[in-house]
mmCIF file of C-alpha atoms in Angstrom:
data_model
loop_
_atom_site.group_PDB
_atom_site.id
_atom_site.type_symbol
_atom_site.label_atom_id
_atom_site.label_comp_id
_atom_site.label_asym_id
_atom_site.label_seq_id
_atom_site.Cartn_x
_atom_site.Cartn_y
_atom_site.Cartn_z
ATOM 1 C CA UNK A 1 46.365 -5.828 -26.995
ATOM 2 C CA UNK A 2 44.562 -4.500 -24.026
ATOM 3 C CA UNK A 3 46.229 -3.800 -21.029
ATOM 4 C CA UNK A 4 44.862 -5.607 -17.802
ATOM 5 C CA UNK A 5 47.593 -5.119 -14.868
ATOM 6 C CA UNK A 6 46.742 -6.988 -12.036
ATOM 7 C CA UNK A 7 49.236 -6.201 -8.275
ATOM 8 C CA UNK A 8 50.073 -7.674 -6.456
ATOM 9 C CA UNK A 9 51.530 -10.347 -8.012
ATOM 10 C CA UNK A 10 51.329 -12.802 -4.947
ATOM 11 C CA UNK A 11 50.311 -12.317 -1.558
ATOM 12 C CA UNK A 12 50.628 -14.721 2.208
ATOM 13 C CA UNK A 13 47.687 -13.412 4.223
ATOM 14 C CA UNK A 14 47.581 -15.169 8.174
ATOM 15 C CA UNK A 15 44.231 -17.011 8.271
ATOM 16 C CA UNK A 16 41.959 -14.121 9.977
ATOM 17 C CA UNK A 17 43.470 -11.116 8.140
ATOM 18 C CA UNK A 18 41.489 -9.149 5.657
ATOM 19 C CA UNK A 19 43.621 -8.451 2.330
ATOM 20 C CA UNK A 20 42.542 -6.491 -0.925
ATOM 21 C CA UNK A 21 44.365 -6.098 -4.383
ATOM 22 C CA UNK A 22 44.109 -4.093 -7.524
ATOM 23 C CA UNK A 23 42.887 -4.424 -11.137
ATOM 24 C CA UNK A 24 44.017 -2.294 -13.734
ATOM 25 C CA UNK A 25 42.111 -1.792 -17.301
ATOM 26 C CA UNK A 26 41.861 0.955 -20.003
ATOM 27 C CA UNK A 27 39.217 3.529 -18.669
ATOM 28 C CA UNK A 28 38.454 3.942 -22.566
ATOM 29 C CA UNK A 29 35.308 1.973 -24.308
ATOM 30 C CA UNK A 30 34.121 0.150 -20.567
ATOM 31 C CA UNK A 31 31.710 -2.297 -20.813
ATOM 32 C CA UNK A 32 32.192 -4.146 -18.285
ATOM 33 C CA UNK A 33 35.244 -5.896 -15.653
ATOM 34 C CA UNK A 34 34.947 -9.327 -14.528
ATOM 35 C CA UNK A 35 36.628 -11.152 -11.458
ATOM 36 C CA UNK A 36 36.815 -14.804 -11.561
ATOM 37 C CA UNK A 37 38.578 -17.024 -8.608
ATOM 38 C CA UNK A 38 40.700 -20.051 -9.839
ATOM 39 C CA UNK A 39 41.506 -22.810 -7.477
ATOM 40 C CA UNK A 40 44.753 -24.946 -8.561
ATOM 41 C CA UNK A 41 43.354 -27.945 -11.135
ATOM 42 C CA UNK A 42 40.444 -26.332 -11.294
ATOM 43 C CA UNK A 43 38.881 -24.182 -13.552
ATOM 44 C CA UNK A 44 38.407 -20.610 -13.674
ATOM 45 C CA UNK A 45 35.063 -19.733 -11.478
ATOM 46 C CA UNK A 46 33.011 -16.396 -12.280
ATOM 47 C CA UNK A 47 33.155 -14.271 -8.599
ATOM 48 C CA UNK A 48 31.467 -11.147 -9.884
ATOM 49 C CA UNK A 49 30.729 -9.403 -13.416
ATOM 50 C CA UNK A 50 30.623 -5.188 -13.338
ATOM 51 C CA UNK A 51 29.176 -2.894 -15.551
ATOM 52 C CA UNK A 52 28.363 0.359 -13.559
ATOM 53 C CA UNK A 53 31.259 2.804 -12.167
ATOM 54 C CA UNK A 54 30.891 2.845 -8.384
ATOM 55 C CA UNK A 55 29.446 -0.733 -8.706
ATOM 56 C CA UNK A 56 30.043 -2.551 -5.341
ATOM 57 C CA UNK A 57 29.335 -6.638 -5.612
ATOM 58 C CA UNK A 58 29.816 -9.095 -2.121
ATOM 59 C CA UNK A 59 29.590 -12.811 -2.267
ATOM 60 C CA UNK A 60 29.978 -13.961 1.269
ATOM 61 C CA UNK A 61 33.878 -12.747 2.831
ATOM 62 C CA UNK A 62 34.627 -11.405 -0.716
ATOM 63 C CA UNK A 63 33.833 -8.044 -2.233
ATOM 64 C CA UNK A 64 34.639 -5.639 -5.057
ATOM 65 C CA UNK A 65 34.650 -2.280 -6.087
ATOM 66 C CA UNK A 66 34.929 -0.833 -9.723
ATOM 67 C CA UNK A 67 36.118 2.860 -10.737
ATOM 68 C CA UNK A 68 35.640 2.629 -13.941
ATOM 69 C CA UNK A 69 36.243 7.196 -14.230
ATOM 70 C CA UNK A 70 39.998 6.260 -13.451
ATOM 71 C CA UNK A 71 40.409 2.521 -14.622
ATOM 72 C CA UNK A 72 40.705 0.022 -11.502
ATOM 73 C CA UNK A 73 38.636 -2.734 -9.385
ATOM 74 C CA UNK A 74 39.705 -3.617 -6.317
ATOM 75 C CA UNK A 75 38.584 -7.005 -4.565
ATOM 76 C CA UNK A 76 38.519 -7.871 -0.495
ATOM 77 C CA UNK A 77 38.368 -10.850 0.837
ATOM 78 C CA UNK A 78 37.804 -10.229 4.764
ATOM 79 C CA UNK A 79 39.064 -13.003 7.431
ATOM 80 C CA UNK A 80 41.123 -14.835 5.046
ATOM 81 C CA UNK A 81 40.098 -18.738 5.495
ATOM 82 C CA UNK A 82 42.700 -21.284 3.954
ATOM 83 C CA UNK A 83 39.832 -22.270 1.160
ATOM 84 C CA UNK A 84 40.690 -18.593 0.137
ATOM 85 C CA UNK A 85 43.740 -19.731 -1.400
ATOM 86 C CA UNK A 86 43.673 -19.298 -5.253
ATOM 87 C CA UNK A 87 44.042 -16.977 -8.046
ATOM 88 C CA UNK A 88 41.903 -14.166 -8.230
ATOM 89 C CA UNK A 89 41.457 -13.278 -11.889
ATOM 90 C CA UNK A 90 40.202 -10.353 -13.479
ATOM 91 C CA UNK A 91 39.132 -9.167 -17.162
ATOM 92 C CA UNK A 92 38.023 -6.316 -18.977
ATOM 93 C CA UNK A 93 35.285 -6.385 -21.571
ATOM 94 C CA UNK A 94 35.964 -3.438 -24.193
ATOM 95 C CA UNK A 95 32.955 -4.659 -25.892
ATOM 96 C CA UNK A 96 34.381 -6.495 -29.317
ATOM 97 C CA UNK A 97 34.012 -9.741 -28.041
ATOM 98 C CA UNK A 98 36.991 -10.156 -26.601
ATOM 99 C CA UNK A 99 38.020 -10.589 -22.905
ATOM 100 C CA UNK A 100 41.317 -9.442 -21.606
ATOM 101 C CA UNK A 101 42.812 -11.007 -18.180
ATOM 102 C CA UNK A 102 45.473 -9.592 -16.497
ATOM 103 C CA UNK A 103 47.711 -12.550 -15.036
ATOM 104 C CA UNK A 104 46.047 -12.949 -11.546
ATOM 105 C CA UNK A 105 46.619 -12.051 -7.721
ATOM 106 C CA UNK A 106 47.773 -15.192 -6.295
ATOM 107 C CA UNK A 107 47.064 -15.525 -2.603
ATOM 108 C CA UNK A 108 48.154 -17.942 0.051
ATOM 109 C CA UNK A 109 46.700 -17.854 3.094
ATOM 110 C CA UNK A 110 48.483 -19.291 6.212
ATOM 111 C CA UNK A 111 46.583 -21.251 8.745
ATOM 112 C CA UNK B 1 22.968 -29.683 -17.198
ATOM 113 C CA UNK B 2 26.745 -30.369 -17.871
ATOM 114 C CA UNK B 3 27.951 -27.052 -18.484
ATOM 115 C CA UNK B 4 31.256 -26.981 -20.595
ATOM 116 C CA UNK B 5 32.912 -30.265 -21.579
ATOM 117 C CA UNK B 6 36.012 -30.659 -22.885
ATOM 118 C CA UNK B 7 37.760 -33.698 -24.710
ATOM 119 C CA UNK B 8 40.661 -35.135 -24.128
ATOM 120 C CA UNK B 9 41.750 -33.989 -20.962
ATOM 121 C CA UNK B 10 45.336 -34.847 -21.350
ATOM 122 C CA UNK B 11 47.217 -35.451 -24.777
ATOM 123 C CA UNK B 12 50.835 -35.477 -25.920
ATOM 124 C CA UNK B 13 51.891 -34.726 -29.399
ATOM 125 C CA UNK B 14 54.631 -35.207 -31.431
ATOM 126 C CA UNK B 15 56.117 -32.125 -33.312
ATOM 127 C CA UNK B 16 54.353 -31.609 -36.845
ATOM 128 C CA UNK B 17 51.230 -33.923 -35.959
ATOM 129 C CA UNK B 18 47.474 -32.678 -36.157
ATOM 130 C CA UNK B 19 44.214 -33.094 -33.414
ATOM 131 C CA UNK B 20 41.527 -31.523 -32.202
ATOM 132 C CA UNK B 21 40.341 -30.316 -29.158
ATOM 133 C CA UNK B 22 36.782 -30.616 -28.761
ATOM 134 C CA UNK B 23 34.288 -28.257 -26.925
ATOM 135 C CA UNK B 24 30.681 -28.360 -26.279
ATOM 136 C CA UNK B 25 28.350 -26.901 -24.263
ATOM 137 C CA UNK B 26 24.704 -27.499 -23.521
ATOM 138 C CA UNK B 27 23.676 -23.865 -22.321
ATOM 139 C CA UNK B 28 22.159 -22.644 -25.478
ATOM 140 C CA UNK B 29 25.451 -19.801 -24.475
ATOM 141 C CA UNK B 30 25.540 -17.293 -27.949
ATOM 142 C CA UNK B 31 29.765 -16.683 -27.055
ATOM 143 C CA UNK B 32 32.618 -19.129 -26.993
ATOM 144 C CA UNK B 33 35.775 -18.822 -26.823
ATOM 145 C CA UNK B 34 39.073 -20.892 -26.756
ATOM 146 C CA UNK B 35 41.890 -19.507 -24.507
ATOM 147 C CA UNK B 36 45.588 -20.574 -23.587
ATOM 148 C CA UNK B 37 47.346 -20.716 -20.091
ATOM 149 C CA UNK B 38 51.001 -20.141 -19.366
ATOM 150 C CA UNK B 39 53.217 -20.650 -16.794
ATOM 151 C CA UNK B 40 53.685 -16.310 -15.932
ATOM 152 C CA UNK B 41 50.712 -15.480 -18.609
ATOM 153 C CA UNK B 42 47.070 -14.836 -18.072
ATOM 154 C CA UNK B 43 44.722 -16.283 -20.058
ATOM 155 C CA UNK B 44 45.123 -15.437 -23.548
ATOM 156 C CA UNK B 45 42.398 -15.417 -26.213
ATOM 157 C CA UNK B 46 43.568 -17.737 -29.205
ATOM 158 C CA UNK B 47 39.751 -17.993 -31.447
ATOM 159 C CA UNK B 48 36.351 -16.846 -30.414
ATOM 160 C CA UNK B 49 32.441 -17.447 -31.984
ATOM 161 C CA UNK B 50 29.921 -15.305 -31.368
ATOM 162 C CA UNK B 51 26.848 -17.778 -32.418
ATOM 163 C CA UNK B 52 26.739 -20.763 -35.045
ATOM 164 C CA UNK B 53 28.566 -20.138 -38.494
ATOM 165 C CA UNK B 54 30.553 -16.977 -37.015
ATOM 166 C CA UNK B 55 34.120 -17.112 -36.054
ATOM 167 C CA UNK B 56 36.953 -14.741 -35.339
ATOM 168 C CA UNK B 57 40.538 -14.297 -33.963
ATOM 169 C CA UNK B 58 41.826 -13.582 -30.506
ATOM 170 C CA UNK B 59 44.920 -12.359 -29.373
ATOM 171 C CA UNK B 60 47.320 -15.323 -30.192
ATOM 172 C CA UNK B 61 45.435 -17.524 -33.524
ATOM 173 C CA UNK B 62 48.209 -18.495 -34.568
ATOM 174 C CA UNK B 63 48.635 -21.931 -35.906
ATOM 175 C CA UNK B 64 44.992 -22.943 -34.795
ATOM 176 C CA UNK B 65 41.605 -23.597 -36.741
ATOM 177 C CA UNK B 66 37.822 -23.209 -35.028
ATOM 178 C CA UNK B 67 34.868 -23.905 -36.589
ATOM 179 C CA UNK B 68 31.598 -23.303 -35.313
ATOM 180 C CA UNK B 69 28.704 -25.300 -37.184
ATOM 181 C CA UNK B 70 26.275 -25.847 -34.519
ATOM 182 C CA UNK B 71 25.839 -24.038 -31.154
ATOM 183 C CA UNK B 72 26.764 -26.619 -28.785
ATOM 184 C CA UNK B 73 30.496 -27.233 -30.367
ATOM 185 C CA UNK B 74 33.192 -25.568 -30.857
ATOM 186 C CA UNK B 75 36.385 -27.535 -31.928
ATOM 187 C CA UNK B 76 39.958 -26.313 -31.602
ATOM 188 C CA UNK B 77 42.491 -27.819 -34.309
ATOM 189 C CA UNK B 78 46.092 -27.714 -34.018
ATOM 190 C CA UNK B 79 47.064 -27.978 -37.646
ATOM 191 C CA UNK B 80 50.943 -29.151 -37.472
ATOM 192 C CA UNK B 81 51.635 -29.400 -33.591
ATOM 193 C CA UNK B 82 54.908 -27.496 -32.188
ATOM 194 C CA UNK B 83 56.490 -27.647 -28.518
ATOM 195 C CA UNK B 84 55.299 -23.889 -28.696
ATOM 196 C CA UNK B 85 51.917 -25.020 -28.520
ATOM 197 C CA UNK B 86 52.321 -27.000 -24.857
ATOM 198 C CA UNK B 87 50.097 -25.155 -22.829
ATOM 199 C CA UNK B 88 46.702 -25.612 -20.537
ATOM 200 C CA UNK B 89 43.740 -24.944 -22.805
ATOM 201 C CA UNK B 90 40.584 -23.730 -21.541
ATOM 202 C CA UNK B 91 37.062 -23.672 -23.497
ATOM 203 C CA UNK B 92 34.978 -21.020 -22.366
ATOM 204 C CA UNK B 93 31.308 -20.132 -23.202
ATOM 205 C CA UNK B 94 28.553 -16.911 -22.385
ATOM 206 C CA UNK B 95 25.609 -15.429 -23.360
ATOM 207 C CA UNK B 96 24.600 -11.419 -23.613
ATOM 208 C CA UNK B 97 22.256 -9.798 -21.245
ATOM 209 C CA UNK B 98 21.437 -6.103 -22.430
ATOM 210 C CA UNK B 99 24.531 -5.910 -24.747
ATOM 211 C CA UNK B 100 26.822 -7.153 -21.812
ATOM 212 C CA UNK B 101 28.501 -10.640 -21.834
ATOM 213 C CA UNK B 102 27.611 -11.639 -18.958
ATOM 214 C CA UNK B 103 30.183 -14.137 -16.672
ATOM 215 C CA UNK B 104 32.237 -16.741 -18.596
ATOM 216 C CA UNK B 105 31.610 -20.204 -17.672
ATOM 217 C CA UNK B 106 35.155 -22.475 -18.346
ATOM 218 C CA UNK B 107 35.643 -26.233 -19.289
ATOM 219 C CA UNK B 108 37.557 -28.294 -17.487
ATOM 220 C CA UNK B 109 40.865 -27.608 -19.170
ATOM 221 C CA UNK B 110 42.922 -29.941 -21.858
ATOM 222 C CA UNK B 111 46.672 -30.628 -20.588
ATOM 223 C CA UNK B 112 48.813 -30.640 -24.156
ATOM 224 C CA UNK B 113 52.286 -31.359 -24.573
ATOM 225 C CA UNK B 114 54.056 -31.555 -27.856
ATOM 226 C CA UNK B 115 57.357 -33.229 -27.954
#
């Protein structure tokens, strides 16, 4: 079993503040780290797939970063809106098929 | 297109009985996958396919069947339903660009509770 550790656990941000949190994965056998955002009942929603170390990807306020040399991904999301709130999910791809997700960065932002 | 569908959205079981989830998707997508969500857990891998006739286990296949006879469908069968097996599951499908699976695209969820 792969580990994917994923901190923090939860986070408040005040609507307006930029926030950023950490993926951890295996630096062994990369093929590639994906982030996905997950809104409560709703389904999982792909953000941002990585293959290259030094890879930076931006989809409007949110952004990531992959080290792939030491075995983290960090994502942004700058000027926290309230439709920011959700998990942020990300997996590693050792290449056998299988994804492994670590259990999510909840955040909360606060009007 | 509709993406990933999943049937039924909601079910409850009674301990030792037998369904199946279904799964289809109408991407042409090689990959899919069936995964479980917990209350403190990620998303954990319980069966995967990798194209039509080719099937293989994930992290927790435990008391599960998949099948994969045709590209668009991949059913999930609970053989003899325990209240282990309450959980959120999520269908999942992909397709490989270059060697690389590329981003997963998720059903709608099933809701299953087993008394």
């Amino acid at each position: 079993i792969l580990n994917v550790e994923q901190s923090p656990q939860s986070l408040h941000v005040q609507e307006g503040d930029s926030t950023n949190f950490t993926c951890s994965f295996p630096s062994s056998n990369f093929y590639a780290l994906h982030w996905y955002r997950w809104e409560t009942a709703k389904s999982p929603e792909a953000l941002f797939v990585m293959t290259l170390n030094g890879d930076e990807k931006k989809k409007g306020r949110i952004s990531a970063t992959l080290n792939t040399k030491e075995g983290y991904s960090y994502l942004y999301i700058k000027g926290s809106q309230p439709e920011d709130s959700a998990t942020y999910l990300c997996a590693f791809d050792n290449g056998n098929n299988r994804l492994a997700f670590g259990k999510g960065n909840q955040v909360v932002v606060i009007p | 297109n509709a993406g990933v569908t999943q049937t039924p959205k909601f079910q409850v079981l009674k301990t030792g009985q037998s369904m199946t989830l279904q799964c289809a998707q109408d991407m042409n997508h090689e990959y899919m996958s069936w995964y479980r969500q917990d209350p403190g857990m990620g998303l954990r891998l319980i069966h995967y396919s990798v194209g039509a006739g080719i099937t293989d286990q994930g992290e927790v296949p435990n008391g599960y069947n998949v099948s994969r006879s045709t590209t668009e469908d991949f059913p999930l069968r609970l053989l003899s339903a325990a209240p282990s097996q309450t959980s959120v599951y999520f269908c999942a499908s992909s397709y490989l660009t270059g060697g690389v699976y590329n981003e997963q695209f998720f059903g709608p969820g099933t809701r299953l509770t087993v008394l």
